[in-house]
Short mmCIF file of C-alpha atoms in Angstrom, two decimals:
data_model
loop_
_atom_site.label_atom_id
_atom_site.label_comp_id
_atom_site.label_asym_id
_atom_site.label_seq_id
_atom_site.Cartn_x
_atom_site.Cartn_y
_atom_site.Cartn_z
CA MET A 1 50.59 -44.35 -59.51
CA THR A 2 49.99 -44.69 -55.79
CA SER A 3 48.91 -41.03 -55.50
CA ARG A 4 46.31 -41.55 -58.26
CA ARG A 5 44.93 -44.61 -56.42
CA LEU A 6 44.86 -42.61 -53.17
CA ILE A 7 42.81 -39.84 -54.79
CA GLN A 8 40.39 -42.41 -56.24
CA ARG A 9 39.88 -44.01 -52.79
CA LEU A 10 39.33 -40.56 -51.23
CA LEU A 11 36.73 -39.65 -53.81
CA LEU A 12 34.97 -42.98 -53.31
CA ALA A 13 34.84 -42.40 -49.53
CA VAL A 14 33.32 -38.92 -49.98
CA VAL A 15 30.66 -40.28 -52.33
CA VAL A 16 29.74 -43.10 -49.92
CA VAL A 17 29.47 -40.72 -46.88
CA SER A 18 27.33 -38.31 -48.86
CA LEU A 19 24.99 -41.10 -49.91
CA ILE A 20 24.59 -42.26 -46.29
CA ALA A 21 23.83 -38.72 -45.15
CA ILE A 22 21.20 -38.22 -47.84
CA VAL A 23 19.49 -41.51 -47.04
CA THR A 24 19.43 -40.71 -43.28
CA VAL A 25 17.88 -37.28 -43.80
CA PHE A 26 15.34 -38.75 -46.19
CA ILE A 27 14.29 -41.43 -43.71
CA GLY A 28 13.99 -38.90 -40.90
CA TYR A 29 11.87 -36.57 -43.02
CA ARG A 30 9.59 -39.44 -44.08
CA ARG A 31 9.01 -40.43 -40.45
CA ALA A 32 8.30 -36.84 -39.42
CA THR A 33 5.69 -36.29 -42.11
CA HIS A 34 3.98 -39.58 -41.25
CA ASP A 35 4.01 -39.09 -37.44
CA PRO A 36 3.63 -35.29 -36.53
CA GLU A 37 3.02 -36.07 -32.83
CA MET A 38 6.52 -37.39 -32.73
CA LEU A 39 7.65 -33.92 -33.87
CA MET A 40 5.51 -32.26 -31.16
CA ASP A 41 6.99 -34.65 -28.60
CA LEU A 42 10.45 -33.63 -29.70
CA ILE A 43 9.50 -29.98 -29.04
CA GLN A 44 7.68 -30.78 -25.83
CA LYS A 45 10.63 -32.90 -24.59
CA LYS A 46 12.54 -29.59 -24.27
CA ALA A 47 9.38 -28.17 -22.49
CA ASP A 48 8.90 -31.44 -20.67
CA MET A 49 5.20 -31.17 -19.98
CA HIS A 50 2.35 -29.05 -21.27
CA LEU A 51 -0.78 -29.04 -19.14
CA ASP A 52 -4.20 -27.48 -19.54
CA LYS A 53 -6.47 -26.24 -16.76
CA VAL A 54 -3.85 -26.38 -14.03
CA ARG A 55 -4.55 -26.18 -10.31
CA GLN A 56 -2.05 -26.10 -7.52
CA THR A 57 -2.12 -25.36 -3.79
CA ALA A 58 0.98 -24.52 -1.76
CA SER A 59 1.21 -25.05 1.98
CA LYS A 60 3.88 -24.39 4.59
CA ASN A 61 3.89 -26.13 7.97
CA GLY A 62 0.44 -27.43 7.17
CA ILE A 63 -0.98 -23.97 6.54
CA ARG A 64 -2.25 -23.19 3.06
CA GLU A 65 -0.27 -20.30 1.55
CA TRP A 66 -1.84 -19.94 -1.85
CA HIS A 67 -4.07 -21.66 -4.34
CA MET A 68 -3.44 -21.14 -8.07
CA GLU A 69 -5.46 -21.95 -11.15
CA ALA A 70 -4.25 -21.27 -14.69
CA GLN A 71 -5.62 -21.69 -18.17
CA SER A 72 -2.54 -23.70 -19.12
CA ALA A 73 0.99 -24.40 -17.92
CA THR A 74 4.27 -25.55 -19.36
CA LEU A 75 6.58 -27.33 -16.96
CA LEU A 76 10.27 -26.79 -17.66
CA GLU A 77 11.81 -29.63 -15.72
CA LYS A 78 15.43 -28.53 -16.07
CA GLU A 79 14.78 -24.92 -15.01
CA LYS A 80 12.29 -26.12 -12.32
CA ILE A 81 9.79 -23.56 -13.55
CA MET A 82 6.14 -23.92 -14.44
CA GLN A 83 5.13 -21.21 -16.92
CA LEU A 84 1.49 -20.19 -16.59
CA VAL A 85 -1.06 -18.60 -18.90
CA LYS A 86 -3.77 -16.49 -17.19
CA PRO A 87 -2.83 -17.37 -13.60
CA ASP A 88 -5.43 -16.72 -10.91
CA VAL A 89 -3.94 -16.91 -7.42
CA GLU A 90 -5.57 -16.65 -4.00
CA PHE A 91 -3.21 -15.84 -1.13
CA PHE A 92 -4.60 -17.05 2.17
CA MET A 93 -4.52 -14.61 5.10
CA GLU A 94 -4.78 -15.35 8.76
CA ASP A 95 -7.81 -13.09 9.23
CA GLY A 96 -9.56 -14.45 6.15
CA ASP A 97 -9.18 -11.21 4.18
CA ASN A 98 -7.52 -13.11 1.33
CA VAL A 99 -5.74 -11.44 -1.59
CA PHE A 100 -6.92 -12.40 -5.07
CA LEU A 101 -4.42 -11.94 -7.91
CA THR A 102 -4.78 -12.27 -11.68
CA ALA A 103 -2.38 -11.59 -14.55
CA ASP A 104 -1.73 -12.45 -18.17
CA HIS A 105 1.36 -14.61 -17.52
CA GLY A 106 3.12 -16.16 -14.59
CA ALA A 107 5.76 -18.59 -13.47
CA ILE A 108 6.04 -20.80 -10.42
CA HIS A 109 9.48 -21.82 -9.24
CA THR A 110 8.68 -25.42 -8.35
CA ASN A 111 11.58 -25.76 -5.92
CA SER A 112 10.56 -22.75 -3.80
CA ASN A 113 6.88 -21.93 -4.44
CA ARG A 114 7.97 -18.47 -5.50
CA ILE A 115 5.57 -16.91 -8.04
CA THR A 116 6.24 -14.18 -10.57
CA VAL A 117 3.43 -12.70 -12.67
CA SER A 118 3.35 -10.09 -15.40
CA GLY A 119 0.96 -8.37 -17.77
CA ARG A 120 -2.11 -6.53 -16.44
CA VAL A 121 -1.46 -7.64 -12.90
CA SER A 122 -4.47 -6.96 -10.67
CA ALA A 123 -4.93 -7.88 -7.01
CA ASN A 124 -7.60 -7.08 -4.49
CA ASN A 125 -8.81 -7.80 -0.99
CA ARG A 126 -11.70 -6.47 1.08
CA LEU A 127 -10.36 -2.92 1.41
CA TYR A 128 -8.57 -2.15 -1.82
CA ARG A 129 -7.47 -3.17 -5.29
CA PHE A 130 -4.08 -2.55 -6.87
CA LYS A 131 -2.80 -2.78 -10.44
CA THR A 132 0.74 -3.01 -11.79
CA GLU A 133 2.71 -4.65 -14.59
CA THR A 134 4.90 -7.17 -12.75
CA LEU A 135 4.65 -8.74 -9.31
CA ASP A 136 6.86 -11.15 -7.42
CA TYR A 137 5.70 -13.32 -4.50
CA ASP A 138 8.51 -14.24 -2.10
CA PRO A 139 7.25 -17.18 0.00
CA GLU A 140 10.11 -16.94 2.47
CA HIS A 141 9.13 -13.43 3.59
CA ARG A 142 5.46 -13.84 2.56
CA GLU A 143 5.84 -10.64 0.56
CA LEU A 144 4.34 -9.35 -2.67
CA ARG A 145 6.80 -7.02 -4.42
CA ALA A 146 6.16 -4.78 -7.44
CA ASP A 147 9.11 -3.00 -9.05
CA THR A 148 6.85 -1.42 -11.64
CA PRO A 149 4.55 1.57 -10.93
CA VAL A 150 1.56 0.50 -8.86
CA VAL A 151 -1.89 2.13 -8.54
CA LEU A 152 -3.92 1.23 -5.47
CA SER A 153 -7.54 2.25 -4.92
CA GLY A 154 -10.03 1.84 -2.12
CA GLU A 155 -13.50 3.12 -1.42
CA SER A 156 -12.39 6.67 -0.67
CA PHE A 157 -8.78 6.90 -1.82
CA THR A 158 -6.38 6.24 -4.67
CA LEU A 159 -2.64 5.98 -4.45
CA ARG A 160 0.23 5.58 -6.86
CA ALA A 161 3.91 4.86 -6.32
CA ASP A 162 6.94 3.66 -8.26
CA ARG A 163 7.49 0.49 -6.19
CA MET A 164 5.66 -1.50 -3.55
CA ALA A 165 6.42 -4.26 -1.05
CA MET A 166 3.44 -5.79 0.81
CA ASN A 167 3.99 -8.20 3.70
CA LEU A 168 1.02 -10.57 3.84
CA ASP A 169 1.70 -11.60 7.44
CA THR A 170 2.19 -8.21 9.11
CA ARG A 171 -0.15 -6.45 6.62
CA ILE A 172 2.44 -3.65 6.40
CA THR A 173 3.03 -2.24 2.90
CA HIS A 174 5.90 0.02 1.87
CA PHE A 175 5.49 2.29 -1.14
CA GLU A 176 8.51 4.07 -2.56
CA GLY A 177 9.15 6.76 -5.14
CA GLY A 178 6.74 9.47 -6.31
CA VAL A 179 4.05 8.57 -3.77
CA GLU A 180 0.82 10.39 -4.57
CA GLY A 181 -2.44 9.85 -2.69
CA ILE A 182 -5.88 11.34 -3.17
CA ILE A 183 -8.38 10.96 -0.36
CA SER A 184 -12.03 11.69 -1.09
CA GLU A 185 -13.72 11.82 2.24
CA ASP A 186 -16.47 13.89 3.79
CA LEU A 187 -13.87 15.74 5.83
CA GLN A 188 -12.69 19.32 5.94
CA LEU A 189 -9.12 19.93 7.22
CA ASP B 1 -4.75 32.83 27.06
CA THR B 2 -7.64 32.37 24.75
CA GLY B 3 -8.68 34.44 21.85
CA SER B 4 -11.18 34.09 19.07
CA GLN B 5 -11.55 35.57 15.64
CA PRO B 6 -14.66 35.23 13.49
CA VAL B 7 -14.12 32.51 10.92
CA ALA B 8 -15.97 32.73 7.65
CA SER B 9 -17.21 29.17 7.46
CA THR B 10 -18.54 28.61 4.06
CA ALA B 11 -20.50 25.37 3.92
CA THR B 12 -19.06 23.94 0.68
CA ALA B 13 -18.65 20.25 -0.07
CA PRO B 14 -15.21 19.14 1.23
CA GLN B 15 -12.67 18.81 -1.56
CA GLN B 16 -10.31 15.90 -2.10
CA ILE B 17 -7.17 15.75 -0.01
CA HIS B 18 -4.11 15.42 -2.21
CA ILE B 19 -0.93 14.07 -0.59
CA THR B 20 2.52 13.60 -2.10
CA SER B 21 5.69 12.24 -0.50
CA GLN B 22 8.77 10.16 -1.19
CA ARG B 23 7.60 7.06 0.70
CA LEU B 24 4.52 5.66 2.38
CA THR B 25 4.17 2.91 4.94
CA SER B 26 0.66 1.51 5.29
CA ASP B 27 -0.14 -0.64 8.33
CA THR B 28 -3.56 -2.08 7.55
CA ALA B 29 -3.75 -4.21 10.68
CA ASN B 30 -3.43 -1.10 12.89
CA ASN B 31 -5.37 1.24 10.57
CA GLN B 32 -2.44 3.62 10.08
CA ALA B 33 -0.56 5.08 7.13
CA GLU B 34 2.53 7.29 7.28
CA PHE B 35 3.71 9.46 4.43
CA ILE B 36 7.44 10.15 4.77
CA GLY B 37 9.85 12.57 3.06
CA ASN B 38 8.90 15.99 1.60
CA VAL B 39 5.26 15.51 2.54
CA ARG B 40 2.74 17.95 1.07
CA ALA B 41 -1.00 17.59 1.77
CA THR B 42 -3.45 20.02 0.25
CA GLN B 43 -7.22 20.45 0.41
CA GLY B 44 -8.43 23.56 -1.34
CA GLU B 45 -6.65 26.49 0.34
CA THR B 46 -5.38 24.43 3.28
CA GLN B 47 -1.88 23.07 2.90
CA ILE B 48 0.33 21.03 5.23
CA THR B 49 4.02 20.46 4.58
CA ALA B 50 6.15 18.35 6.93
CA ASP B 51 8.85 15.70 7.11
CA SER B 52 6.20 13.05 7.84
CA LEU B 53 2.44 12.83 8.09
CA LYS B 54 0.83 9.95 9.91
CA ILE B 55 -2.89 9.25 9.37
CA PHE B 56 -4.92 7.20 11.83
CA PHE B 57 -8.04 5.62 10.35
CA SER B 58 -11.07 4.18 12.00
CA GLU B 59 -13.58 1.77 10.43
CA LYS B 60 -16.64 3.87 9.60
CA SER B 61 -19.76 2.97 11.61
CA GLY B 62 -22.22 1.09 9.47
CA ALA B 63 -19.37 -0.32 7.40
CA THR B 64 -20.10 -3.87 6.30
CA ASP B 65 -17.81 -6.67 5.26
CA ALA B 66 -18.90 -6.07 1.69
CA SER B 67 -18.04 -2.38 1.67
CA PRO B 68 -15.74 -1.61 4.57
CA ALA B 69 -15.01 2.10 4.73
CA GLN B 70 -12.24 3.72 6.65
CA SER B 71 -12.32 7.31 7.71
CA MET B 72 -9.52 9.57 8.90
CA GLU B 73 -9.63 10.03 12.64
CA LYS B 74 -6.39 11.86 13.35
CA LEU B 75 -3.46 13.33 11.42
CA VAL B 76 -0.04 13.84 13.02
CA ALA B 77 2.48 15.93 11.10
CA THR B 78 6.01 15.83 12.41
CA GLY B 79 9.22 17.76 11.57
CA ASN B 80 9.37 21.22 9.93
CA VAL B 81 5.59 21.47 10.04
CA GLU B 82 3.99 24.35 8.17
CA ILE B 83 0.23 24.67 7.83
CA LYS B 84 -1.49 27.30 5.74
CA PHE B 85 -5.21 27.68 6.50
CA ASP B 86 -7.79 30.49 6.59
CA ASN B 87 -5.11 33.10 5.66
CA ARG B 88 -3.00 31.95 8.59
CA LEU B 89 0.37 30.23 8.75
CA ALA B 90 1.12 27.80 11.58
CA VAL B 91 4.69 26.65 12.14
CA ALA B 92 5.62 23.99 14.69
CA ARG B 93 7.71 20.91 15.35
CA GLN B 94 4.57 18.78 15.50
CA ALA B 95 0.90 19.29 14.65
CA VAL B 96 -1.97 17.00 15.58
CA TYR B 97 -5.35 17.39 13.92
CA ILE B 98 -8.42 15.65 15.40
CA THR B 99 -10.82 15.44 12.51
CA ALA B 100 -14.09 14.86 14.42
CA LYS B 101 -13.61 17.93 16.62
CA ARG B 102 -11.65 19.92 13.98
CA VAL B 103 -9.05 20.77 16.60
CA LEU B 104 -5.46 21.53 15.60
CA ILE B 105 -2.77 21.24 18.29
CA LEU B 106 0.65 22.70 17.54
CA THR B 107 3.49 21.72 19.84
CA GLY B 108 7.20 22.25 20.13
CA PRO B 109 9.23 25.16 21.33
CA GLY B 110 8.41 28.27 19.29
CA ALA B 111 5.13 27.03 17.84
CA THR B 112 3.78 30.03 15.99
CA VAL B 113 0.59 31.12 14.29
CA THR B 114 0.79 34.15 12.06
CA SER B 115 -2.28 35.95 10.74
CA GLY B 116 -1.44 39.03 8.75
CA ASP B 117 0.74 41.11 11.12
CA ASN B 118 -0.52 39.31 14.23
CA ILE B 119 1.76 36.63 15.64
CA ILE B 120 1.27 34.24 18.55
CA THR B 121 4.08 32.05 19.85
CA GLY B 122 4.01 29.46 22.58
CA GLU B 123 4.88 25.89 23.60
CA THR B 124 1.42 24.56 22.72
CA ILE B 125 -1.17 26.31 20.58
CA THR B 126 -4.59 24.71 20.32
CA PHE B 127 -6.79 25.96 17.52
CA TYR B 128 -10.55 25.19 17.46
CA ARG B 129 -11.37 25.49 13.79
CA GLU B 130 -15.13 25.26 14.29
CA ASP B 131 -15.36 28.63 16.03
CA GLY B 132 -11.91 30.10 15.40
CA ARG B 133 -11.02 30.03 19.12
CA PHE B 134 -7.45 29.23 20.19
CA THR B 135 -5.49 28.78 23.39
CA VAL B 136 -1.77 29.29 23.87
CA GLU B 137 0.35 27.71 26.60
CA GLY B 138 3.88 28.77 27.40
CA GLY B 139 5.04 25.51 28.86
CA ARG B 140 7.06 25.20 32.13
CA ASN B 141 9.45 28.13 31.67
CA GLY B 142 8.42 29.15 28.19
CA GLN B 143 6.68 32.40 27.52
CA VAL B 144 3.57 33.11 25.55
CA LYS B 145 4.15 35.95 23.13
CA ALA B 146 1.42 37.65 21.24
CA THR B 147 1.77 40.57 18.86
CA ILE B 148 -1.68 41.82 17.96
CA LEU B 149 -1.86 44.95 15.78
CA PRO B 150 -5.26 46.61 16.12
CA GLU B 151 -6.73 47.46 12.75
CA GLU B 152 -8.05 50.94 13.78
CA ALA B 153 -6.04 53.86 15.11
CA GLY B 154 -6.29 52.52 18.66
CA LEU B 155 -5.39 54.95 21.64
CA GLU B 156 -4.30 57.98 19.64
#
């Protein structure tokens, strides 16, 4: 007898739990359909903050390092990263010959002002323009680094290489791997 | 010693200079760029191979902020230098080329210029490309050696 009663109680408990679960899901679904922003918030909470038309300037010891504008940005609080769409960055140089950089995507590491960009990366200053696929700005060494093939062109030359590291302070740039330059100048060796 | 050989200077538009190497260091602030590792620079028939090739630029006169132009002022090739030009072969430890004057200076023990069967060797060979003139210096205890084979029968 007691085992039959036990089974009955067990069945009853399962039915009650199932009912509660169904009701909870139903209520949640109803709220979601009535209040979609709440759903967006839930998504954004993971992304923390979504911003349009972003502007940011970074300085070190009172000297402006770079100024960035982007079509939109998504701030990931936990990862301390701001993801950018269509970043447009100006790196300030001591002699005023600033470097202007654009790309499809980018990310700023908010705890270090480091910037990484990718997708049709293009940068130029007074003397030349260079294009690559990915570029990394290391604020500590004030260096732009490309680990993807880079093509650089000026008024009378073009150059390609597998990798590049450009120091914005010393204005010394190292190109590595398959370096090929073409100089078009009114000059006969 | 000086010598000169007629140079057929054909006034054609200068061709592009094509340079390949393993690495390049560009120093914009000091207007210099150095190609390093298996360097090969070619312009038409002229070809330079060396361990490194340093190019010194100068801002072109009349250059404006809007369109700054740099022009090559001097080239310095260093290490296993071989230069092929005007059917000649120059071999030296270092070669300096002054673009404005078109003067090529080969230095290093055993600098040599070979033209057909004619060979000149010395410590410093200076070649004036405009008129084909060249001077050879033997250095403190070095000798100048020249092997010139006359084309005609000569004394016989």
